[in-house]
């Protein structure tokens, strides 16, 4: 399984960082980007409470609201940026 993060003008591939036999759902998944030397290299995204936390190697965190029950993609927005 892979996710794609959108950076400035590019999509970044993020692969599951923990073995699938340890966790099968999104709530225990950790995804990590390792395919290109961008600011997303070694970034990890994981489910936290009611959304996703994107942690960059520089220590910054971007928090996204859960979007499963949204009517429009824009409703799953960034709610907080730390660092």
XYZ file of C-alpha atoms in Angstrom, residues 26-62:
37
model
C -4.825 2.420 8.774
C -5.041 3.076 12.531
C -1.797 1.197 13.253
C 0.007 1.968 10.004
C 3.131 4.073 9.675
C 4.102 5.166 6.166
C 7.556 6.508 5.304
C 8.910 8.245 2.215
C 12.299 6.962 1.019
C 12.228 7.219 -2.773
C 13.622 10.706 -3.469
C 15.935 13.244 -1.808
C 13.293 15.912 -1.181
C 12.201 17.584 2.047
C 9.811 14.617 2.433
C 12.694 12.083 2.586
C 12.199 9.972 5.741
C 8.905 11.764 6.465
C 6.407 9.568 8.276
C 2.639 9.780 8.245
C 0.480 7.952 10.773
C -3.093 7.920 12.057
C -3.576 9.861 15.286
C -6.972 10.236 16.965
C -9.203 11.652 14.187
C -6.686 12.438 11.469
C -3.173 12.034 10.122
C 0.108 13.376 11.505
C 2.844 14.035 8.943
C 6.236 14.260 10.667
C 9.174 15.567 8.652
C 12.804 14.777 9.415
C 13.365 18.417 10.480
C 10.954 17.882 13.397
C 7.982 19.743 11.959
C 4.514 18.195 12.076
C 1.488 18.826 9.887
